[in-house]
């Protein structure tokens, strides 16, 4: 019994400590231990949220993302390194493989150190472009911190990002200003639906090579809002990769710095933003979970007398019958599941499809439990028999993907399920036609038999 | 000459102006029809007349159903098929009976007695009605 008790206690501890939805083993890749001091507050915050952090140098012997083909960590935080290469354990291929196996990656770049080739090719693979040369950074002559960068204008002070577009939840919102010192701007490829910017540069910003001695900037890497300072990639398996343009943003010295935007004194809110950013990347927020899926046939008022509860999740339905579908969806928020509420102007949709959808319907919230919302919709199966799917396919930036499929058979009418002819008033004329014919025939027979033929003698010969 | 015969028959009819205007006039066609009709009434046996009137009845019922499908539409199509084919089928069966029992065709149906023909007709009709009632559901 003792082992059982300890197991339960362990499970409870694990539940309490678990911050992320997927796991709490975090690898922090740092070049040298001295660097670690600069990020100490951020790393302590992560540990306080329940992550088991392992800090290691990229060249270290023990660094390995996989062991026996399984992930050894759930999340990786890549901080900028002095060296050009990241070593054999952290190649672009390995990092991509890590993402393919549902690992989450937070990559921090710095304009002061050259981006390692592994990271460069990783970003290239994902269609995220960064300037090639070391020293390229984002400057803005309007939104800079006049305390620390009155000359160079390379410390940007930006408000929290708003929602990317209407109909999306914002996991990075807040009050205050974020200091983004010496950021490497990224440009996101247009073709990838998996990419989305988290923090965009303001329209007055541009990318500028600080090593360039020229007076005027010619042919800048990118300008204005096409520059993304923090961008995110959420793969089809919902693994997340965040690119942070400025690793300095995570350092202690910017966490609650007094800064000056124009003449206005502000305090940077980097600590909060770093927490929100890492929480999202490491699957503490924006994670959806599908609970119970129920679909059943609505028998209608006429058959309610005998059937107490309709059979749930039958494997077969008839064409043109009334069907109800319900799905339970929760959202993971920091350390517990809460009812999922889609943003305004957004709907979760149900598809009833055989190759192509025959119905695509908005699911509306029916009820809420303590940690989930139950969405449901009622509809009539189409007049088409075959193998159909109840499919909920919900893909939005910043929340994990839902693709829930339930296969059912839709059969045609059985021979005794058609309406009888007299129930269709249009058929009355033809019913009448038949019975008039029959009645006429009967009358004819009666008269025929009654009227005996006059001439019998002719037939007698046979 | 058949015309002579015809003029002899309707002597019972009160007015006889048409016989005077016989050669060529608007009354000529009507004359011929009248003659055909009179000959039919005179020469046909009573049972054949009965058959003919039943067939005429079936034609009327079938035509009414067809008129309805043209005007209103064929929504329960099986009902239309069933009702209309009941009429058509009954008409065909009755026509068969008429052929087999007509004294003029006696030479062709030497081996089939009228009773046998009538029994076949009843059996076929019952089958037809059974199918039609089933098909209309």
Coordinates of C-alpha atoms in Angstrom, one line a residue:
Chain A
X1 CA 0.0 0.0 0.0
X2 CA 2.9 2.3 0.8
X3 CA 4.0 2.4 -2.9
X4 CA 0.5 3.3 -3.9
X5 CA 0.4 6.2 -1.4
X6 CA 3.8 7.5 -2.5
X7 CA 2.6 7.2 -6.1
X8 CA -0.5 9.3 -5.3
X9 CA 1.6 11.9 -3.5
X10 CA 4.0 12.0 -6.4
X11 CA 1.2 12.4 -8.8
X12 CA -0.3 15.3 -6.8
X13 CA 3.1 17.0 -6.5
X14 CA 3.6 16.5 -10.3
X15 CA 0.2 18.1 -10.9
X16 CA 0.9 21.0 -8.6
X17 CA 4.3 21.6 -10.1
X18 CA 3.3 21.1 -13.7
X19 CA 3.2 24.5 -15.4
X20 CA 3.2 23.5 -19.0
X21 CA 0.5 21.3 -20.5
X22 CA 3.0 19.0 -22.2
X23 CA 5.9 18.7 -19.7
X24 CA 8.3 20.7 -17.6
X25 CA 11.8 19.6 -18.7
X26 CA 13.5 22.7 -20.0
X27 CA 16.9 23.0 -21.5
X28 CA 18.5 26.4 -21.5
X29 CA 21.4 26.6 -23.9
X30 CA 23.9 29.2 -22.7
X31 CA 27.4 29.9 -23.9
X32 CA 29.1 30.5 -20.6
X33 CA 28.1 30.5 -17.0
X34 CA 28.8 34.2 -16.7
X35 CA 26.0 34.9 -19.1
X36 CA 23.6 33.0 -16.9
X37 CA 23.7 35.8 -14.3
X38 CA 22.3 38.2 -16.8
X39 CA 19.2 36.1 -17.2
X40 CA 18.9 35.0 -13.6
X41 CA 15.5 36.6 -12.9
X42 CA 13.9 35.2 -16.0
X43 CA 15.3 31.7 -15.2
X44 CA 14.1 31.9 -11.6
X45 CA 10.7 32.9 -12.8
X46 CA 10.6 29.9 -15.1
X47 CA 11.7 27.6 -12.2
X48 CA 9.1 29.2 -10.0
X49 CA 6.4 28.3 -12.6
X50 CA 7.4 24.7 -12.3
X51 CA 10.0 24.1 -15.0
X52 CA 13.0 21.8 -14.3
X53 CA 15.7 23.8 -16.0
X54 CA 18.9 22.4 -17.1
X55 CA 21.5 25.0 -18.2
X56 CA 24.1 23.8 -20.5
X57 CA 26.7 25.1 -22.9
X58 CA 26.1 24.2 -26.6
X59 CA 29.4 22.5 -26.8
X60 CA 28.9 20.5 -23.6
X61 CA 29.2 16.7 -23.7
X62 CA 25.9 16.1 -22.0
X63 CA 23.8 18.2 -24.4
X64 CA 21.5 15.9 -26.3
X65 CA 18.0 16.6 -27.5
X66 CA 17.2 12.9 -27.9
X67 CA 17.9 9.7 -26.1
X68 CA 16.8 6.4 -27.6
X69 CA 14.9 8.4 -30.2
X70 CA 12.8 10.1 -27.5
X71 CA 13.0 13.7 -26.5
X72 CA 15.1 14.3 -23.4
X73 CA 13.5 17.7 -22.9
X74 CA 10.1 19.2 -23.5
X75 CA 11.2 22.7 -24.2
X76 CA 14.4 24.4 -25.3
X77 CA 15.5 27.9 -24.8
X78 CA 18.3 28.9 -27.1
X79 CA 20.1 32.0 -25.9
X80 CA 22.7 33.7 -28.2
X81 CA 26.2 32.1 -28.1
X82 CA 29.5 33.7 -28.9
X83 CA 30.6 30.8 -31.1
X84 CA 29.5 30.6 -34.7
X85 CA 28.5 27.0 -34.5
X86 CA 26.3 25.3 -31.9
X87 CA 28.0 21.9 -31.9
X88 CA 26.9 18.5 -33.1
X89 CA 23.9 18.1 -30.8
X90 CA 22.2 21.2 -31.9
X91 CA 22.2 21.2 -35.6
X92 CA 19.3 22.6 -37.6
X93 CA 18.2 19.1 -38.4
X94 CA 18.1 18.1 -34.8
X95 CA 16.2 21.2 -33.8
X96 CA 13.6 20.6 -36.5
X97 CA 13.3 17.0 -35.5
X98 CA 12.8 18.2 -31.9
X99 CA 9.9 20.4 -33.1
X100 CA 8.5 17.5 -35.1
X101 CA 8.4 15.5 -32.0
X102 CA 6.2 18.1 -30.2
X103 CA 9.1 19.9 -28.5
X104 CA 8.8 23.7 -28.1
X105 CA 11.6 26.0 -29.0
X106 CA 12.3 29.6 -27.9
X107 CA 15.1 31.1 -30.0
X108 CA 16.6 34.4 -28.8
X109 CA 18.8 36.3 -31.2
X110 CA 21.2 39.1 -30.6
X111 CA 22.6 41.7 -32.9
X112 CA 25.9 41.8 -30.9
X113 CA 26.7 38.2 -31.6
X114 CA 26.6 36.5 -35.0
X115 CA 23.6 34.1 -35.3
X116 CA 24.9 30.5 -35.3
X117 CA 24.6 28.8 -38.7
X118 CA 22.4 26.1 -37.2
X119 CA 19.9 28.8 -36.2
X120 CA 20.2 30.5 -39.5
X121 CA 19.4 27.5 -41.5
X122 CA 16.6 26.5 -39.1
X123 CA 14.9 29.9 -39.6
X124 CA 15.5 29.6 -43.3
X125 CA 13.7 26.3 -43.3
X126 CA 10.7 27.9 -41.7
X127 CA 10.7 30.9 -44.1
X128 CA 11.8 33.4 -41.5
X129 CA 14.5 35.7 -42.9
X130 CA 17.0 37.6 -40.7
X131 CA 19.8 39.9 -41.9
X132 CA 22.9 38.0 -42.8
X133 CA 25.5 40.2 -41.2
X134 CA 26.3 40.6 -37.6
X135 CA 25.4 44.0 -36.2
X136 CA 22.2 44.6 -38.1
X137 CA 19.6 46.0 -35.7
X138 CA 16.3 47.8 -35.7
X139 CA 16.3 51.5 -35.0
X140 CA 13.4 53.9 -34.7
X141 CA 13.8 57.7 -34.4
X142 CA 10.5 58.1 -32.9
X143 CA 9.9 55.3 -30.3
X144 CA 13.3 55.1 -28.7
X145 CA 14.4 55.2 -25.1
X146 CA 16.0 58.6 -24.6
X147 CA 17.7 57.5 -21.4
X148 CA 19.9 54.7 -22.7
X149 CA 19.9 55.3 -26.4
X150 CA 19.6 59.0 -26.9
X151 CA 22.2 58.9 -29.7
X152 CA 21.8 55.6 -31.4
X153 CA 18.0 55.2 -31.1
X154 CA 18.4 51.4 -31.0
X155 CA 16.4 50.7 -27.8
X156 CA 12.8 50.6 -28.9
X157 CA 10.0 51.3 -26.4
X158 CA 6.8 49.7 -27.6
X159 CA 3.4 49.2 -26.2
X160 CA 2.1 45.6 -25.8
X161 CA 0.9 44.1 -29.0
X162 CA -2.8 44.1 -29.8
X163 CA -4.6 41.1 -31.3
X164 CA -3.2 40.1 -34.7
X165 CA -6.6 40.6 -36.2
X166 CA -10.1 40.5 -35.1
X167 CA -11.4 37.1 -34.1
X168 CA -8.2 36.1 -32.4
X169 CA -7.4 35.9 -28.8
X170 CA -4.5 38.0 -27.6
X171 CA -2.1 36.1 -25.3
X172 CA 0.5 38.9 -25.2
X173 CA -1.6 41.9 -24.2
X174 CA -1.0 44.1 -21.2
X175 CA -0.4 47.6 -19.9
X176 CA 2.9 49.4 -20.2
X177 CA 5.9 49.6 -22.4
X178 CA 8.3 46.9 -23.5
X179 CA 11.9 47.8 -24.1
X180 CA 13.3 46.0 -27.1
X181 CA 17.1 46.8 -27.1
X182 CA 19.2 46.2 -30.3
X183 CA 16.8 43.8 -31.9
X184 CA 17.4 41.6 -35.0
X185 CA 14.4 42.2 -37.2
X186 CA 12.7 39.2 -38.9
X187 CA 10.7 39.1 -42.1
X188 CA 8.1 36.4 -42.3
X189 CA 7.4 34.6 -45.5
X190 CA 4.0 35.2 -47.0
X191 CA 3.4 31.6 -48.0
X192 CA 3.5 30.0 -44.6
X193 CA 0.2 30.0 -42.7
X194 CA 2.0 28.7 -39.7
X195 CA 3.9 32.0 -39.1
X196 CA 2.5 34.9 -37.3
X197 CA 4.2 38.0 -35.8
X198 CA 3.8 38.5 -32.1
X199 CA 5.4 41.9 -31.8
X200 CA 5.7 44.1 -34.9
X201 CA 8.1 47.0 -35.3
X202 CA 6.3 50.3 -35.5
X203 CA 5.9 51.9 -38.9
X204 CA 8.8 54.3 -38.4
X205 CA 11.4 51.6 -37.6
X206 CA 13.9 50.2 -40.1
X207 CA 16.7 47.6 -40.0
X208 CA 20.1 49.2 -40.0
X209 CA 23.6 47.7 -40.1
X210 CA 25.5 49.4 -37.3
X211 CA 28.8 48.3 -38.8
X212 CA 28.0 50.2 -42.0
X213 CA 29.8 53.5 -42.0
X214 CA 27.7 55.2 -44.7
X215 CA 25.9 58.4 -43.8
X216 CA 22.5 57.4 -45.3
X217 CA 21.0 54.0 -45.1
X218 CA 20.8 52.5 -48.6
X219 CA 18.8 49.4 -49.3
X220 CA 17.7 48.5 -45.8
X221 CA 16.9 44.9 -45.0
X222 CA 13.3 45.7 -44.2
X223 CA 11.3 48.7 -43.0
X224 CA 8.3 49.5 -40.9
X225 CA 5.7 46.9 -40.0
X226 CA 7.1 44.2 -42.2
X227 CA 9.8 43.9 -39.6
X228 CA 8.8 41.5 -36.8
X229 CA 10.6 41.8 -33.5
X230 CA 9.1 38.7 -32.0
X231 CA 7.5 36.1 -34.3
X232 CA 6.0 32.7 -33.8
X233 CA 5.6 29.5 -35.7
X234 CA 3.1 26.9 -34.7
X235 CA 3.5 23.7 -36.5
X236 CA 0.7 21.4 -37.6
X237 CA 1.4 19.2 -34.6
X238 CA 0.9 22.4 -32.5
X239 CA 4.6 22.5 -31.5
X240 CA 5.7 26.0 -31.0
X241 CA 8.8 27.9 -32.1
X242 CA 9.2 31.5 -31.1
X243 CA 11.9 33.8 -32.4
X244 CA 12.8 36.6 -30.1
X245 CA 14.7 39.3 -31.9
X246 CA 16.4 40.7 -28.9
X247 CA 17.8 38.4 -26.2
X248 CA 18.6 41.4 -24.1
X249 CA 14.9 41.8 -23.6
X250 CA 15.1 38.8 -21.2
X251 CA 18.0 40.2 -19.2
X252 CA 17.6 41.4 -15.6
X253 CA 18.7 44.9 -16.4
X254 CA 15.7 45.5 -18.6
X255 CA 13.1 43.9 -16.5
X256 CA 12.0 47.0 -14.6
X257 CA 14.2 49.7 -16.0
X258 CA 13.3 53.3 -15.8
X259 CA 13.1 54.5 -19.4
X260 CA 12.0 57.7 -21.1
X261 CA 9.8 57.8 -24.2
X262 CA 10.2 61.3 -25.4
X263 CA 9.7 63.3 -22.3
X264 CA 7.5 60.7 -20.6
X265 CA 9.1 58.5 -17.9
X266 CA 8.0 54.9 -18.1
X267 CA 9.0 51.7 -16.4
X268 CA 9.6 48.8 -18.7
X269 CA 7.3 45.8 -18.4
X270 CA 9.8 43.3 -19.9
X271 CA 9.4 40.9 -17.0
X272 CA 5.7 40.5 -17.6
X273 CA 6.1 40.3 -21.3
X274 CA 8.9 37.7 -21.0
X275 CA 6.7 35.6 -18.8
X276 CA 3.8 35.8 -21.3
X277 CA 6.1 35.0 -24.2
X278 CA 7.7 32.0 -22.5
X279 CA 4.3 30.8 -21.1
X280 CA 2.9 30.8 -24.6
X281 CA 5.9 29.1 -26.2
X282 CA 6.1 26.5 -23.5
X283 CA 2.4 25.6 -23.8
X284 CA 1.2 27.2 -20.6
X285 CA -1.4 29.3 -22.5
X286 CA -3.4 28.9 -25.7
X287 CA -3.6 25.1 -25.4
X288 CA -7.0 23.6 -26.4
X289 CA -8.1 20.2 -25.2
X290 CA -11.1 18.3 -26.6
X291 CA -13.1 16.4 -24.1
X292 CA -16.1 14.3 -24.7
X293 CA -17.6 14.1 -28.1
X294 CA -21.3 13.1 -28.3
X295 CA -23.5 12.7 -31.3
X296 CA -26.9 11.2 -31.3
X297 CA -30.1 11.0 -33.3
X298 CA -33.0 13.2 -32.3
X299 CA -36.0 10.8 -32.3
X300 CA -38.5 13.7 -32.3
X301 CA -41.6 14.1 -30.2
X302 CA -43.5 11.1 -31.6
X303 CA -41.0 8.5 -30.5
X304 CA -40.1 10.2 -27.2
X305 CA -42.6 8.1 -25.3
X306 CA -40.7 4.8 -25.5
X307 CA -37.1 6.0 -25.9
X308 CA -35.9 7.4 -22.6
X309 CA -32.4 8.5 -23.7
X310 CA -31.3 8.4 -27.3
X311 CA -28.3 6.2 -28.0
X312 CA -25.1 8.1 -28.0
X313 CA -22.5 7.9 -30.7
X314 CA -24.2 5.4 -33.0
X315 CA -22.2 4.2 -35.9
X316 CA -25.0 4.5 -38.4
X317 CA -27.5 7.2 -39.2
X318 CA -30.2 7.4 -41.9
X319 CA -30.4 10.1 -44.5
X320 CA -32.5 13.1 -43.7
X321 CA -32.7 12.4 -40.0
X322 CA -32.2 14.9 -37.2
X323 CA -28.8 14.7 -35.5
X324 CA -27.3 16.4 -32.5
X325 CA -23.5 16.9 -32.1
X326 CA -21.8 18.1 -29.0
X327 CA -18.1 18.6 -28.2
X328 CA -16.5 19.6 -25.0
X329 CA -13.5 22.0 -25.3
X330 CA -11.2 23.3 -22.6
X331 CA -8.4 25.7 -22.7
X332 CA -5.3 25.3 -20.5
X333 CA -4.4 28.5 -18.8
X334 CA -1.2 28.6 -16.8
X335 CA -1.9 25.7 -14.5
X336 CA -5.5 24.6 -14.9
X337 CA -8.2 24.0 -17.5
X338 CA -10.8 26.7 -18.0
X339 CA -13.9 26.7 -20.3
X340 CA -12.8 27.7 -23.8
X341 CA -14.5 30.8 -25.1
X342 CA -13.7 31.8 -28.7
X343 CA -12.9 35.4 -29.4
X344 CA -15.7 37.6 -30.7
X345 CA -16.3 37.2 -34.4
X346 CA -14.9 33.7 -34.2
X347 CA -16.7 30.4 -34.4
X348 CA -15.8 26.8 -34.0
X349 CA -17.3 24.9 -36.9
X350 CA -18.5 21.4 -37.4
X351 CA -18.2 19.8 -40.8
X352 CA -20.3 16.9 -41.9
X353 CA -18.2 15.6 -44.7
X354 CA -17.8 12.8 -47.2
X355 CA -14.7 13.9 -49.2
X356 CA -16.1 17.4 -49.2
X357 CA -18.3 18.9 -46.5
X358 CA -22.0 18.6 -47.0
X359 CA -22.6 20.8 -43.9
X360 CA -20.4 23.4 -42.3
X361 CA -22.1 24.7 -39.2
X362 CA -21.2 27.1 -36.5
X363 CA -21.1 25.4 -33.1
X364 CA -22.7 27.4 -30.4
X365 CA -21.9 27.1 -26.7
X366 CA -24.7 25.1 -24.9
X367 CA -23.4 24.9 -21.4
X368 CA -20.3 25.3 -19.3
X369 CA -18.8 23.1 -16.7
X370 CA -16.1 24.1 -14.3
X371 CA -13.3 23.6 -16.8
X372 CA -14.9 23.2 -20.2
X373 CA -17.4 24.6 -22.6
X374 CA -19.8 22.3 -24.3
X375 CA -20.5 23.4 -27.9
X376 CA -23.3 21.9 -29.9
X377 CA -25.4 22.0 -33.0
X378 CA -28.4 20.2 -34.5
X379 CA -28.8 19.5 -38.1
X380 CA -30.4 17.2 -40.6
X381 CA -28.2 14.6 -42.4
X382 CA -28.0 15.3 -46.1
X383 CA -29.9 13.2 -48.7
X384 CA -26.8 11.2 -49.6
X385 CA -25.8 7.9 -48.2
X386 CA -22.2 6.9 -47.6
X387 CA -19.4 7.1 -45.0
X388 CA -19.4 10.6 -43.4
X389 CA -17.2 12.3 -40.8
X390 CA -18.2 14.6 -38.0
X391 CA -15.1 16.8 -38.2
X392 CA -14.1 19.8 -36.1
X393 CA -11.1 21.4 -37.6
X394 CA -10.1 24.5 -35.8
X395 CA -6.9 26.2 -36.6
X396 CA -6.1 29.7 -35.4
X397 CA -2.8 31.5 -34.8
X398 CA -1.7 31.2 -31.1
X399 CA -4.0 28.4 -30.1
X400 CA -3.3 24.7 -30.7
X401 CA -5.0 23.0 -33.5
X402 CA -8.1 20.9 -33.1
X403 CA -8.8 18.3 -35.7
X404 CA -11.4 15.9 -34.3
X405 CA -12.9 13.3 -36.6
X406 CA -15.7 10.8 -35.9
X407 CA -16.7 8.5 -38.7
X408 CA -20.3 7.3 -39.2
X409 CA -22.2 5.5 -41.8
X410 CA -25.3 7.2 -43.4
X411 CA -27.7 4.7 -44.9
X412 CA -30.7 5.3 -47.1
X413 CA -34.3 4.8 -46.2
X414 CA -35.3 1.2 -45.3
X415 CA -38.3 0.0 -47.3
X416 CA -40.7 0.5 -44.4
X417 CA -39.5 4.0 -43.6
X418 CA -41.0 5.8 -46.5
X419 CA -44.2 7.7 -45.9
X420 CA -47.3 5.8 -46.9
X421 CA -49.0 6.9 -50.1
X422 CA -52.1 8.3 -48.4
X423 CA -49.9 10.5 -46.2
X424 CA -48.9 12.4 -49.3
X425 CA -51.9 14.4 -50.5
X426 CA -50.5 14.7 -54.0
X427 CA -50.9 10.9 -54.5
X428 CA -54.6 10.9 -53.7
X429 CA -55.6 11.3 -57.3
X430 CA -53.7 8.2 -58.4
X431 CA -54.9 6.2 -55.4
X432 CA -58.3 7.1 -56.6
X433 CA -57.3 6.1 -60.1
X434 CA -56.4 2.6 -58.9
X435 CA -59.5 2.0 -56.8
X436 CA -61.8 3.4 -59.5
X437 CA -60.2 0.9 -61.9
X438 CA -60.6 -1.9 -59.5
X439 CA -64.2 -0.9 -58.8
X440 CA -65.0 -0.6 -62.5
X441 CA -63.4 -4.0 -63.0
X442 CA -65.6 -5.6 -60.3
X443 CA -68.7 -4.0 -61.8
X444 CA -67.6 -5.3 -65.2
X445 CA -67.2 -8.8 -63.9
X446 CA -70.6 -8.8 -62.2
X447 CA -72.3 -7.6 -65.4
X448 CA -70.3 -10.0 -67.5
X449 CA -71.4 -13.0 -65.4
X450 CA -74.9 -11.8 -65.1
X451 CA -75.4 -11.4 -68.8
X452 CA -75.2 -14.9 -70.2
X453 CA -74.4 -15.1 -73.9
X454 CA -77.3 -15.5 -76.2
X455 CA -75.8 -17.8 -78.7
X456 CA -74.6 -21.1 -77.2
X457 CA -75.2 -23.4 -80.0
X458 CA -72.0 -22.4 -81.9
X459 CA -69.7 -23.4 -79.1
X460 CA -71.3 -26.8 -78.6
X461 CA -69.5 -28.1 -81.7
X462 CA -66.2 -28.5 -79.7
Chain B
X1 CA -73.3 -2.3 -101.1
X2 CA -72.9 -1.3 -97.6
X3 CA -74.3 2.1 -97.9
X4 CA -77.6 0.7 -98.9
X5 CA -77.6 -1.5 -95.9
X6 CA -77.0 1.4 -93.6
X7 CA -79.8 3.5 -95.0
X8 CA -82.1 0.6 -94.4
X9 CA -81.2 0.3 -90.8
X10 CA -82.0 3.8 -89.5
X11 CA -85.5 3.7 -91.0
X12 CA -86.7 3.9 -87.4
X13 CA -85.2 7.3 -87.0
X14 CA -87.9 9.9 -87.4
X15 CA -86.4 12.4 -89.7
X16 CA -84.6 11.2 -92.9
X17 CA -83.4 14.3 -94.6
X18 CA -79.8 13.0 -94.8
X19 CA -80.7 10.2 -97.1
X20 CA -82.0 12.7 -99.6
X21 CA -78.8 14.8 -99.5
X22 CA -76.6 11.7 -99.7
X23 CA -74.4 12.3 -102.8
X24 CA -72.1 15.1 -101.7
X25 CA -72.5 17.6 -99.0
X26 CA -71.3 18.5 -95.4
X27 CA -73.5 15.8 -94.1
X28 CA -71.6 13.2 -95.9
X29 CA -69.0 12.6 -93.2
X30 CA -71.6 12.6 -90.5
X31 CA -73.5 10.2 -92.6
X32 CA -70.7 7.7 -92.7
X33 CA -70.1 8.0 -89.0
X34 CA -73.7 7.5 -88.3
X35 CA -73.6 4.5 -90.5
X36 CA -70.6 3.0 -88.7
X37 CA -72.3 3.6 -85.4
X38 CA -75.5 2.0 -86.5
X39 CA -73.7 -1.0 -87.9
X40 CA -71.8 -1.3 -84.6
X41 CA -74.9 -1.2 -82.5
X42 CA -76.7 -3.7 -84.7
X43 CA -74.0 -6.2 -85.3
X44 CA -72.0 -6.4 -82.1
X45 CA -72.8 -8.9 -79.5
X46 CA -73.9 -7.7 -76.1
X47 CA -70.7 -8.9 -74.3
X48 CA -68.4 -7.2 -76.7
X49 CA -70.4 -4.0 -76.2
X50 CA -69.9 -4.4 -72.5
X51 CA -66.2 -4.9 -73.0
X52 CA -66.0 -1.8 -75.2
X53 CA -67.8 0.3 -72.7
X54 CA -65.4 -0.9 -69.9
X55 CA -62.5 0.0 -72.2
X56 CA -63.9 3.4 -72.8
X57 CA -64.2 3.9 -69.1
X58 CA -60.6 3.0 -68.6
X59 CA -59.5 5.4 -71.3
X60 CA -61.3 8.2 -69.5
X61 CA -59.9 7.4 -66.1
X62 CA -56.4 7.1 -67.6
X63 CA -56.7 10.4 -69.5
X64 CA -57.9 12.1 -66.3
X65 CA -54.8 10.9 -64.4
X66 CA -52.5 11.9 -67.2
X67 CA -54.2 15.4 -67.3
X68 CA -53.5 15.7 -63.6
X69 CA -49.8 14.8 -64.0
X70 CA -49.4 17.4 -66.8
X71 CA -51.2 20.1 -64.8
X72 CA -50.0 19.5 -61.3
X73 CA -46.8 17.5 -61.5
X74 CA -45.6 14.0 -60.8
X75 CA -44.5 14.4 -57.2
X76 CA -45.0 10.9 -55.8
X77 CA -43.9 9.5 -59.1
X78 CA -44.5 5.9 -58.0
X79 CA -48.1 6.8 -57.3
X80 CA -48.5 8.2 -60.8
X81 CA -46.9 5.2 -62.3
X82 CA -49.0 2.9 -60.3
X83 CA -52.3 4.6 -60.9
X84 CA -51.7 5.1 -64.6
X85 CA -50.3 1.7 -65.3
X86 CA -53.3 0.2 -63.5
X87 CA -55.5 1.8 -66.1
X88 CA -53.2 0.9 -69.0
X89 CA -52.8 -2.7 -67.8
X90 CA -56.4 -3.2 -67.3
X91 CA -57.1 -1.8 -70.8
X92 CA -54.6 -4.3 -72.3
X93 CA -56.1 -7.2 -70.4
X94 CA -59.6 -6.2 -71.4
X95 CA -58.5 -5.8 -75.0
X96 CA -57.1 -9.4 -74.9
X97 CA -60.4 -10.7 -73.6
X98 CA -62.2 -8.8 -76.3
X99 CA -60.0 -10.4 -79.0
X100 CA -60.5 -13.8 -77.6
X101 CA -64.2 -13.7 -77.1
X102 CA -65.2 -11.8 -80.2
X103 CA -67.3 -14.1 -82.4
X104 CA -65.6 -12.7 -85.4
X105 CA -62.3 -14.1 -84.3
X106 CA -63.7 -17.5 -83.5
X107 CA -61.6 -19.2 -86.2
X108 CA -58.3 -18.0 -84.6
X109 CA -59.2 -19.1 -81.0
X110 CA -60.7 -22.4 -81.7
X111 CA -59.0 -24.0 -78.7
X112 CA -59.7 -21.3 -76.1
X113 CA -63.2 -21.3 -74.7
X114 CA -64.8 -18.1 -73.5
X115 CA -64.7 -19.4 -69.9
X116 CA -61.0 -20.1 -70.1
X117 CA -60.4 -16.6 -71.6
X118 CA -62.4 -15.0 -68.8
X119 CA -60.6 -16.9 -66.1
X120 CA -57.3 -15.8 -67.6
X121 CA -58.5 -12.3 -67.6
X122 CA -59.6 -12.4 -63.9
X123 CA -56.3 -13.9 -62.9
X124 CA -54.3 -11.4 -64.8
X125 CA -56.3 -8.5 -63.4
X126 CA -55.9 -9.7 -59.8
X127 CA -52.2 -9.8 -60.3
X128 CA -52.2 -6.4 -61.8
X129 CA -54.2 -4.9 -59.0
X130 CA -52.0 -6.6 -56.4
X131 CA -48.8 -5.1 -58.0
X132 CA -50.3 -1.6 -58.4
X133 CA -51.5 -1.4 -54.8
X134 CA -48.1 -2.7 -53.6
X135 CA -46.2 -0.3 -55.8
X136 CA -48.1 2.8 -54.7
X137 CA -47.2 1.8 -51.1

